[in-house]
Amino acid sequence: MRVAVLNGPNLNLLGVREPDLYGQHTLGDIEAMVRQEGALLEVEVEWLQTNHEGALVDAVQVLRGRVDGAVINPAAFGHTSLALRDAFLAVQVPFVEVHLTNIFGREPERRHTVLADLAVAVIAGLGARGYPVALRALVDRLRAG
Ligand code: DQA
């Protein structure tokens, strides 16, 4: 089984970016956690971070047929990008949406995501731990058929 983990804008700055909100872990730390969980689950993990909406759309478009599912932290694009939503609608690849923070308890403009209703699940507020939790939940779901 193969799963893509996609990360949107500014997540490359984790560790230095508003650490009181987003935590001390760097994205590299999170990638290591996810790869470790992937190894335990015997799943191949692909990893991408981009600050560019089009690059994220491109990455979603090529999921189909190549991976069994995806985990995505779309970051701010999750609140705004209909292009990203359309890409997921097009490829029909199951995915779990992750946010480090509990976006539902934050500013009103962050409480809605354009992906949530398409997702297998949304995990928000668990910090870095949300990523391996999302991977495990997705794989459990995929294996259950
Ligand atoms: C985030 C929440 C978004 O609102 C924000 O724009 C981010 C990070 C999170 O992981 O909590 O960049 O997706």
CSV table of N, CA and C and ligand atoms in Angstrom, one decimal:
chain,number,residue,atom,x,y,z
A,1,MET,N,0.8,-1.2,0.0
A,1,MET,CA,0.0,0.0,0.0
A,1,MET,C,0.9,1.3,0.0
A,2,ARG,N,0.4,2.3,-0.7
A,2,ARG,CA,1.2,3.5,-0.8
A,2,ARG,C,0.3,4.7,-0.5
A,3,VAL,N,0.8,5.6,0.3
A,3,VAL,CA,0.0,6.8,0.8
A,3,VAL,C,0.9,8.0,0.5
A,4,ALA,N,0.3,9.1,0.0
A,4,ALA,CA,1.0,10.4,-0.2
A,4,ALA,C,0.6,11.3,1.0
A,5,VAL,N,1.6,11.9,1.5
A,5,VAL,CA,1.3,12.9,2.6
A,5,VAL,C,1.7,14.3,2.0
A,6,LEU,N,0.7,15.2,1.9
A,6,LEU,CA,0.9,16.5,1.2
A,6,LEU,C,0.7,17.6,2.2
A,7,ASN,N,1.6,18.6,2.1
A,7,ASN,CA,1.6,19.7,3.0
A,7,ASN,C,1.6,21.0,2.3
A,8,GLY,N,0.8,21.9,2.7
A,8,GLY,CA,0.6,23.2,2.0
A,8,GLY,C,1.5,24.3,2.5
A,9,PRO,N,1.1,25.5,2.2
A,9,PRO,CA,2.0,26.7,2.4
A,9,PRO,C,2.4,27.0,3.9
A,10,ASN,N,3.6,27.4,4.1
A,10,ASN,CA,4.2,27.8,5.4
A,10,ASN,C,4.4,26.7,6.3
A,11,LEU,N,4.1,25.5,6.0
A,11,LEU,CA,4.4,24.4,6.9
A,11,LEU,C,5.9,24.0,6.9
A,12,ASN,N,6.6,24.5,5.9
A,12,ASN,CA,8.0,24.4,5.9
A,12,ASN,C,8.7,25.2,7.0
A,13,LEU,N,7.9,26.1,7.6
A,13,LEU,CA,8.4,27.0,8.7
A,13,LEU,C,8.1,26.5,10.1
A,14,LEU,N,7.5,25.3,10.1
A,14,LEU,CA,7.2,24.8,11.5
A,14,LEU,C,8.4,24.7,12.3
A,15,GLY,N,8.2,25.0,13.6
A,15,GLY,CA,9.4,25.0,14.5
A,15,GLY,C,9.8,26.4,14.8
A,16,VAL,N,9.7,27.3,13.8
A,16,VAL,CA,10.0,28.7,14.0
A,16,VAL,C,8.8,29.6,13.9
A,17,ARG,N,7.8,29.0,13.2
A,17,ARG,CA,6.5,29.7,12.9
A,17,ARG,C,5.5,29.6,14.1
A,18,GLU,N,5.3,30.7,14.7
A,18,GLU,CA,4.3,30.8,15.8
A,18,GLU,C,4.3,29.5,16.7
A,19,PRO,N,5.4,29.2,17.3
A,19,PRO,CA,5.6,27.9,18.0
A,19,PRO,C,4.5,27.7,19.1
A,20,ASP,N,4.0,28.8,19.7
A,20,ASP,CA,3.0,28.6,20.8
A,20,ASP,C,1.7,28.0,20.2
A,21,LEU,N,1.5,28.3,18.9
A,21,LEU,CA,0.3,27.8,18.3
A,21,LEU,C,0.6,26.5,17.6
A,22,TYR,N,1.7,26.4,16.8
A,22,TYR,CA,1.9,25.2,16.0
A,22,TYR,C,2.9,24.2,16.5
A,23,GLY,N,3.5,24.6,17.7
A,23,GLY,CA,4.4,23.6,18.3
A,23,GLY,C,5.9,23.8,17.9
A,24,GLN,N,6.7,23.0,18.6
A,24,GLN,CA,8.2,23.1,18.4
A,24,GLN,C,8.7,22.2,17.3
A,25,HIS,N,7.9,21.2,16.9
A,25,HIS,CA,8.4,20.2,15.9
A,25,HIS,C,8.5,20.9,14.5
A,26,THR,N,9.6,20.6,13.9
A,26,THR,CA,9.8,21.0,12.5
A,26,THR,C,9.0,20.0,11.6
A,27,LEU,N,8.9,20.4,10.3
A,27,LEU,CA,8.2,19.5,9.4
A,27,LEU,C,9.1,18.3,9.2
A,28,GLY,N,10.4,18.4,9.3
A,28,GLY,CA,11.2,17.3,9.2
A,28,GLY,C,11.0,16.3,10.3
A,29,ASP,N,10.8,16.8,11.5
A,29,ASP,CA,10.4,15.9,12.6
A,29,ASP,C,9.1,15.2,12.3
A,30,ILE,N,8.2,15.9,11.8
A,30,ILE,CA,6.9,15.3,11.5
A,30,ILE,C,7.0,14.2,10.4
A,31,GLU,N,7.8,14.6,9.4
A,31,GLU,CA,8.0,13.6,8.4
A,31,GLU,C,8.6,12.3,8.9
A,32,ALA,N,9.6,12.5,9.9
A,32,ALA,CA,10.2,11.3,10.5
A,32,ALA,C,9.2,10.4,11.2
A,33,MET,N,8.3,11.1,12.0
A,33,MET,CA,7.2,10.4,12.7
A,33,MET,C,6.3,9.6,11.8
A,34,VAL,N,6.0,10.3,10.7
A,34,VAL,CA,5.1,9.7,9.7
A,34,VAL,C,5.7,8.5,9.0
A,35,ARG,N,7.0,8.6,8.7
A,35,ARG,CA,7.7,7.5,8.0
A,35,ARG,C,7.9,6.3,9.0
A,36,GLN,N,8.1,6.7,10.3
A,36,GLN,CA,8.2,5.6,11.3
A,36,GLN,C,6.8,4.9,11.4
A,37,GLU,N,5.8,5.6,11.4
A,37,GLU,CA,4.4,5.0,11.5
A,37,GLU,C,4.2,4.2,10.2
A,38,GLY,N,4.6,4.7,9.1
A,38,GLY,CA,4.4,4.0,7.8
A,38,GLY,C,5.2,2.7,7.8
A,39,ALA,N,6.4,2.7,8.4
A,39,ALA,CA,7.2,1.4,8.5
A,39,ALA,C,6.4,0.4,9.3
A,40,LEU,N,5.9,0.9,10.5
A,40,LEU,CA,5.1,0.0,11.4
A,40,LEU,C,3.9,-0.6,10.6
A,41,LEU,N,3.3,0.2,9.8
A,41,LEU,CA,2.1,-0.2,9.1
A,41,LEU,C,2.4,-0.9,7.8
A,42,GLU,N,3.7,-1.0,7.5
A,42,GLU,CA,4.1,-1.6,6.2
A,42,GLU,C,3.5,-0.9,5.0
A,43,VAL,N,3.6,0.5,5.1
A,43,VAL,CA,3.0,1.3,4.0
A,43,VAL,C,4.1,2.2,3.5
A,44,GLU,N,4.1,2.3,2.1
A,44,GLU,CA,5.1,3.3,1.5
A,44,GLU,C,4.6,4.7,1.6
A,45,VAL,N,5.4,5.6,2.1
A,45,VAL,CA,5.0,7.0,2.2
A,45,VAL,C,5.7,7.9,1.3
A,46,GLU,N,4.9,8.7,0.5
A,46,GLU,CA,5.4,9.8,-0.3
A,46,GLU,C,5.2,11.1,0.4
A,47,TRP,N,6.2,12.0,0.4
A,47,TRP,CA,6.1,13.2,1.2
A,47,TRP,C,6.3,14.4,0.3
A,48,LEU,N,5.4,15.4,0.4
A,48,LEU,CA,5.6,16.7,-0.3
A,48,LEU,C,5.2,17.9,0.5
A,49,GLN,N,5.9,18.9,0.4
A,49,GLN,CA,5.5,20.2,0.9
A,49,GLN,C,5.7,21.2,-0.2
A,50,THR,N,4.7,22.1,-0.4
A,50,THR,CA,4.8,23.2,-1.3
A,50,THR,C,4.1,24.4,-0.8
A,51,ASN,N,4.6,25.5,-1.2
A,51,ASN,CA,3.9,26.8,-0.9
A,51,ASN,C,3.0,27.3,-2.0
A,52,HIS,N,2.9,26.5,-3.1
A,52,HIS,CA,2.2,26.9,-4.3
A,52,HIS,C,0.9,26.1,-4.5
A,53,GLU,N,-0.2,26.9,-4.7
A,53,GLU,CA,-1.5,26.2,-4.9
A,53,GLU,C,-1.5,25.3,-6.1
A,54,GLY,N,-0.9,25.8,-7.2
A,54,GLY,CA,-0.9,25.0,-8.4
A,54,GLY,C,-0.1,23.7,-8.3
A,55,ALA,N,1.0,23.8,-7.5
A,55,ALA,CA,1.8,22.6,-7.3
A,55,ALA,C,1.0,21.6,-6.5
A,56,LEU,N,0.2,22.1,-5.5
A,56,LEU,CA,-0.6,21.2,-4.7
A,56,LEU,C,-1.7,20.5,-5.6
A,57,VAL,N,-2.3,21.3,-6.4
A,57,VAL,CA,-3.3,20.8,-7.4
A,57,VAL,C,-2.6,19.7,-8.3
A,58,ASP,N,-1.5,20.0,-8.8
A,58,ASP,CA,-0.7,19.0,-9.6
A,58,ASP,C,-0.5,17.8,-8.9
A,59,ALA,N,-0.1,17.9,-7.6
A,59,ALA,CA,0.2,16.7,-6.8
A,59,ALA,C,-1.0,15.9,-6.5
A,60,VAL,N,-2.2,16.5,-6.4
A,60,VAL,CA,-3.4,15.8,-6.2
A,60,VAL,C,-3.8,15.1,-7.5
A,61,GLN,N,-3.7,15.8,-8.6
A,61,GLN,CA,-4.1,15.2,-9.9
A,61,GLN,C,-3.4,13.9,-10.2
A,62,VAL,N,-2.1,13.8,-9.7
A,62,VAL,CA,-1.4,12.6,-10.1
A,62,VAL,C,-1.5,11.5,-9.0
A,63,LEU,N,-2.4,11.7,-8.0
A,63,LEU,CA,-2.5,10.6,-7.0
A,63,LEU,C,-3.2,9.4,-7.6
A,64,ARG,N,-4.1,9.7,-8.5
A,64,ARG,CA,-5.0,8.6,-9.0
A,64,ARG,C,-4.2,7.5,-9.6
A,65,GLY,N,-4.4,6.2,-9.2
A,65,GLY,CA,-3.7,5.1,-9.8
A,65,GLY,C,-2.3,4.9,-9.3
A,66,ARG,N,-1.7,5.9,-8.6
A,66,ARG,CA,-0.4,5.7,-8.1
A,66,ARG,C,-0.4,5.5,-6.6
A,67,VAL,N,-1.3,6.0,-5.8
A,67,VAL,CA,-1.4,5.8,-4.4
A,67,VAL,C,-2.8,5.3,-4.0
A,68,ASP,N,-2.9,4.7,-2.8
A,68,ASP,CA,-4.2,4.2,-2.4
A,68,ASP,C,-4.9,5.2,-1.6
A,69,GLY,N,-4.2,6.2,-1.1
A,69,GLY,CA,-4.9,7.3,-0.3
A,69,GLY,C,-3.9,8.4,0.0
A,70,ALA,N,-4.4,9.4,0.7
A,70,ALA,CA,-3.6,10.6,1.0
A,70,ALA,C,-3.9,11.1,2.3
A,71,VAL,N,-2.9,11.7,2.9
A,71,VAL,CA,-3.1,12.6,4.1
A,71,VAL,C,-2.7,14.0,3.7
A,72,ILE,N,-3.5,15.0,4.0
A,72,ILE,CA,-3.2,16.3,3.5
A,72,ILE,C,-3.4,17.3,4.7
A,73,ASN,N,-2.3,18.1,4.9
A,73,ASN,CA,-2.5,19.4,5.6
A,73,ASN,C,-2.5,20.5,4.6
A,74,PRO,N,-3.6,20.9,4.2
A,74,PRO,CA,-3.7,21.9,3.1
A,74,PRO,C,-3.3,23.3,3.6
A,75,ALA,N,-3.1,23.5,4.9
A,75,ALA,CA,-2.8,24.7,5.5
A,75,ALA,C,-3.8,25.8,5.1
A,76,ALA,N,-3.4,27.0,4.8
A,76,ALA,CA,-4.4,28.0,4.5
A,76,ALA,C,-5.2,27.7,3.2
A,77,PHE,N,-4.7,26.9,2.3
A,77,PHE,CA,-5.5,26.6,1.1
A,77,PHE,C,-6.7,25.8,1.4
A,78,GLY,N,-6.7,25.1,2.5
A,78,GLY,CA,-7.9,24.3,2.9
A,78,GLY,C,-9.1,25.2,3.2
A,79,HIS,N,-8.8,26.5,3.5
A,79,HIS,CA,-10.0,27.4,3.7
A,79,HIS,C,-10.4,28.1,2.5
A,80,THR,N,-9.6,28.1,1.4
A,80,THR,CA,-9.9,28.9,0.3
A,80,THR,C,-9.9,28.2,-1.1
A,81,SER,N,-9.2,27.1,-1.2
A,81,SER,CA,-8.9,26.7,-2.6
A,81,SER,C,-10.0,25.7,-3.2
A,82,LEU,N,-10.8,26.3,-4.0
A,82,LEU,CA,-11.8,25.5,-4.7
A,82,LEU,C,-11.1,24.6,-5.8
A,83,ALA,N,-9.9,25.1,-6.2
A,83,ALA,CA,-9.1,24.3,-7.2
A,83,ALA,C,-8.7,23.0,-6.6
A,84,LEU,N,-8.3,23.1,-5.3
A,84,LEU,CA,-7.8,21.9,-4.6
A,84,LEU,C,-9.0,21.0,-4.4
A,85,ARG,N,-10.1,21.5,-4.0
A,85,ARG,CA,-11.4,20.7,-3.8
A,85,ARG,C,-11.7,20.0,-5.2
A,86,ASP,N,-11.7,20.8,-6.3
A,86,ASP,CA,-12.0,20.2,-7.6
A,86,ASP,C,-11.1,19.1,-7.9
A,87,ALA,N,-9.8,19.2,-7.6
A,87,ALA,CA,-8.8,18.2,-7.9
A,87,ALA,C,-9.2,16.9,-7.1
A,88,PHE,N,-9.5,17.0,-5.9
A,88,PHE,CA,-9.9,15.8,-5.1
A,88,PHE,C,-11.2,15.2,-5.7
A,89,LEU,N,-12.1,16.1,-6.1
A,89,LEU,CA,-13.4,15.5,-6.7
A,89,LEU,C,-13.0,14.8,-7.9
A,90,ALA,N,-12.1,15.3,-8.7
A,90,ALA,CA,-11.7,14.6,-10.0
A,90,ALA,C,-11.0,13.3,-9.7
A,91,VAL,N,-10.1,13.2,-8.8
A,91,VAL,CA,-9.3,11.9,-8.7
A,91,VAL,C,-10.0,10.9,-7.8
A,92,GLN,N,-10.9,11.3,-6.9
A,92,GLN,CA,-11.6,10.3,-6.1
A,92,GLN,C,-10.7,9.4,-5.3
A,93,VAL,N,-9.6,10.0,-4.8
A,93,VAL,CA,-8.7,9.2,-3.9
A,93,VAL,C,-9.0,9.5,-2.5
A,94,PRO,N,-9.2,8.5,-1.7
A,94,PRO,CA,-9.6,8.7,-0.3
A,94,PRO,C,-8.5,9.5,0.5
A,95,PHE,N,-8.9,10.4,1.3
A,95,PHE,CA,-7.9,11.2,2.0
A,95,PHE,C,-8.4,11.6,3.4
A,96,VAL,N,-7.4,11.8,4.3
A,96,VAL,CA,-7.7,12.4,5.6
A,96,VAL,C,-7.1,13.8,5.7
A,97,GLU,N,-7.9,14.7,6.1
A,97,GLU,CA,-7.4,16.1,6.2
A,97,GLU,C,-6.9,16.3,7.7
A,98,VAL,N,-5.7,16.9,7.8
A,98,VAL,CA,-5.1,17.1,9.1
A,98,VAL,C,-4.8,18.6,9.3
A,99,HIS,N,-5.1,19.1,10.5
A,99,HIS,CA,-4.6,20.4,10.9
A,99,HIS,C,-3.9,20.2,12.3
A,100,LEU,N,-2.8,20.9,12.4
A,100,LEU,CA,-2.1,20.8,13.7
A,100,LEU,C,-3.0,21.4,14.8
A,101,THR,N,-3.6,22.6,14.5
A,101,THR,CA,-4.4,23.3,15.5
A,101,THR,C,-5.9,22.9,15.3
A,102,ASN,N,-6.7,23.2,16.3
A,102,ASN,CA,-8.1,22.9,16.2
A,102,ASN,C,-8.7,24.1,15.5
A,103,ILE,N,-8.8,24.0,14.2
A,103,ILE,CA,-9.3,25.1,13.4
A,103,ILE,C,-10.7,25.5,13.7
A,104,PHE,N,-11.4,24.6,14.3
A,104,PHE,CA,-12.9,24.9,14.6
A,104,PHE,C,-13.0,25.8,15.8
A,105,GLY,N,-11.9,26.0,16.6
A,105,GLY,CA,-11.9,26.9,17.7
A,105,GLY,C,-11.1,28.1,17.5
A,106,ARG,N,-10.8,28.4,16.2
A,106,ARG,CA,-10.0,29.5,15.9
A,106,ARG,C,-10.8,30.6,15.2
A,107,GLU,N,-10.1,31.5,14.5
A,107,GLU,CA,-10.8,32.7,13.9
A,107,GLU,C,-11.9,32.1,12.9
A,108,PRO,N,-13.0,32.9,12.8
A,108,PRO,CA,-14.1,32.4,12.0
A,108,PRO,C,-13.7,31.9,10.6
A,109,GLU,N,-12.8,32.7,10.0
A,109,GLU,CA,-12.4,32.3,8.6
A,109,GLU,C,-11.6,31.0,8.5
A,110,ARG,N,-11.2,30.5,9.7
A,110,ARG,CA,-10.5,29.2,9.7
A,110,ARG,C,-11.4,28.0,10.0
A,111,ARG,N,-12.6,28.3,10.4
A,111,ARG,CA,-13.5,27.2,10.9
A,111,ARG,C,-14.1,26.4,9.8
A,112,HIS,N,-14.0,26.8,8.6
A,112,HIS,CA,-14.6,26.1,7.5
A,112,HIS,C,-13.4,25.6,6.6
A,113,THR,N,-13.5,24.4,6.1
A,113,THR,CA,-12.6,24.0,5.0
A,113,THR,C,-13.3,23.5,3.8
A,114,VAL,N,-12.8,23.7,2.7
A,114,VAL,CA,-13.4,23.3,1.4
A,114,VAL,C,-13.2,21.8,1.1
A,115,LEU,N,-12.5,21.1,1.9
A,115,LEU,CA,-12.2,19.7,1.7
A,115,LEU,C,-12.9,18.8,2.7
A,116,ALA,N,-13.3,19.3,3.8
A,116,ALA,CA,-13.8,18.5,4.9
A,116,ALA,C,-14.9,17.5,4.6
A,117,ASP,N,-15.8,18.0,3.8
A,117,ASP,CA,-16.9,17.1,3.4
A,117,ASP,C,-16.5,16.0,2.5
A,118,LEU,N,-15.4,16.1,1.8
A,118,LEU,CA,-14.9,15.1,0.9
A,118,LEU,C,-14.0,14.1,1.6
A,119,ALA,N,-13.5,14.5,2.8
A,119,ALA,CA,-12.5,13.7,3.5
A,119,ALA,C,-13.1,12.5,4.2
A,120,VAL,N,-12.3,11.4,4.3
A,120,VAL,CA,-12.7,10.3,5.1
A,120,VAL,C,-12.8,10.7,6.6
A,121,ALA,N,-11.9,11.6,7.0
A,121,ALA,CA,-11.9,12.1,8.3
A,121,ALA,C,-11.2,13.4,8.4
A,122,VAL,N,-11.4,14.2,9.4
A,122,VAL,CA,-10.7,15.4,9.6
A,122,VAL,C,-10.1,15.3,11.0
A,123,ILE,N,-8.8,15.5,11.2
A,123,ILE,CA,-8.1,15.5,12.5
A,123,ILE,C,-7.5,16.9,12.7
A,124,ALA,N,-8.0,17.5,13.7
A,124,ALA,CA,-7.6,18.9,14.0
A,124,ALA,C,-7.3,19.0,15.5
A,125,GLY,N,-6.2,19.6,15.8
A,125,GLY,CA,-5.9,20.0,17.2
A,125,GLY,C,-5.0,19.0,18.0
A,126,LEU,N,-4.5,18.0,17.3
A,126,LEU,CA,-3.6,17.0,18.0
A,126,LEU,C,-2.1,17.4,17.8
A,127,GLY,N,-1.9,18.5,17.1
A,127,GLY,CA,-0.5,18.9,16.9
A,127,GLY,C,0.2,17.9,15.9
A,128,ALA,N,1.5,17.8,16.0
A,128,ALA,CA,2.2,16.9,15.1
A,128,ALA,C,1.7,15.4,15.2
A,129,ARG,N,1.2,15.0,16.4
A,129,ARG,CA,0.7,13.7,16.5
A,129,ARG,C,-0.5,13.4,15.6
A,130,GLY,N,-1.1,14.4,15.1
A,130,GLY,CA,-2.3,14.2,14.2
A,130,GLY,C,-1.9,13.5,12.9
A,131,TYR,N,-0.6,13.7,12.5
A,131,TYR,CA,-0.2,13.1,11.2
A,131,TYR,C,-0.1,11.6,11.3
A,132,PRO,N,0.7,11.0,12.3
A,132,PRO,CA,0.7,9.6,12.3
A,132,PRO,C,-0.7,9.0,12.7
A,133,VAL,N,-1.5,9.7,13.4
A,133,VAL,CA,-2.8,9.2,13.7
A,133,VAL,C,-3.6,9.2,12.5
A,134,ALA,N,-3.5,10.2,11.6
A,134,ALA,CA,-4.2,10.3,10.4
A,134,ALA,C,-3.8,9.1,9.4
A,135,LEU,N,-2.5,8.9,9.4
A,135,LEU,CA,-2.0,7.8,8.5
A,135,LEU,C,-2.6,6.5,9.0
A,136,ARG,N,-2.5,6.2,10.3
A,136,ARG,CA,-3.0,4.9,10.8
A,136,ARG,C,-4.5,4.8,10.5
A,137,ALA,N,-5.3,5.9,10.7
A,137,ALA,CA,-6.7,5.8,10.5
A,137,ALA,C,-7.0,5.6,9.1
A,138,LEU,N,-6.3,6.2,8.2
A,138,LEU,CA,-6.6,6.0,6.7
A,138,LEU,C,-6.2,4.6,6.3
A,139,VAL,N,-5.1,4.1,6.8
A,139,VAL,CA,-4.7,2.7,6.4
A,139,VAL,C,-5.7,1.7,6.9
A,140,ASP,N,-6.1,1.9,8.2
A,140,ASP,CA,-7.2,1.0,8.8
A,140,ASP,C,-8.4,1.0,7.9
A,141,ARG,N,-8.8,2.2,7.5
A,141,ARG,CA,-10.0,2.3,6.6
A,141,ARG,C,-9.8,1.6,5.3
A,142,LEU,N,-8.6,1.8,4.7
A,142,LEU,CA,-8.4,1.3,3.4
A,142,LEU,C,-8.3,-0.3,3.5
A,143,ARG,N,-7.7,-0.8,4.5
A,143,ARG,CA,-7.6,-2.2,4.7
A,143,ARG,C,-8.9,-2.9,5.0
A,144,ALA,N,-9.8,-2.1,5.7
A,144,ALA,CA,-11.1,-2.6,6.0
A,144,ALA,C,-12.0,-2.8,4.7
A,145,GLY,N,-11.5,-2.1,3.6
A,145,GLY,CA,-12.2,-2.1,2.3
A,145,GLY,C,-13.4,-1.2,2.3
B,1,DQA,C1,-3.1,24.8,9.7
B,1,DQA,C2,-4.3,25.7,10.1
B,1,DQA,C3,-4.5,26.8,9.0
B,1,DQA,O1,-5.6,27.6,9.3
B,1,DQA,C4,-3.2,27.6,8.8
B,1,DQA,O2,-3.4,28.5,7.7
B,1,DQA,C5,-2.0,26.8,8.6
B,1,DQA,C6,-1.9,25.6,9.5
B,1,DQA,C7,-2.9,23.8,10.9
B,1,DQA,O3,-2.2,22.8,10.6
B,1,DQA,O4,-3.3,24.0,12.0
B,1,DQA,O5,-1.1,27.1,7.9
B,1,DQA,O6,-3.5,24.0,8.6
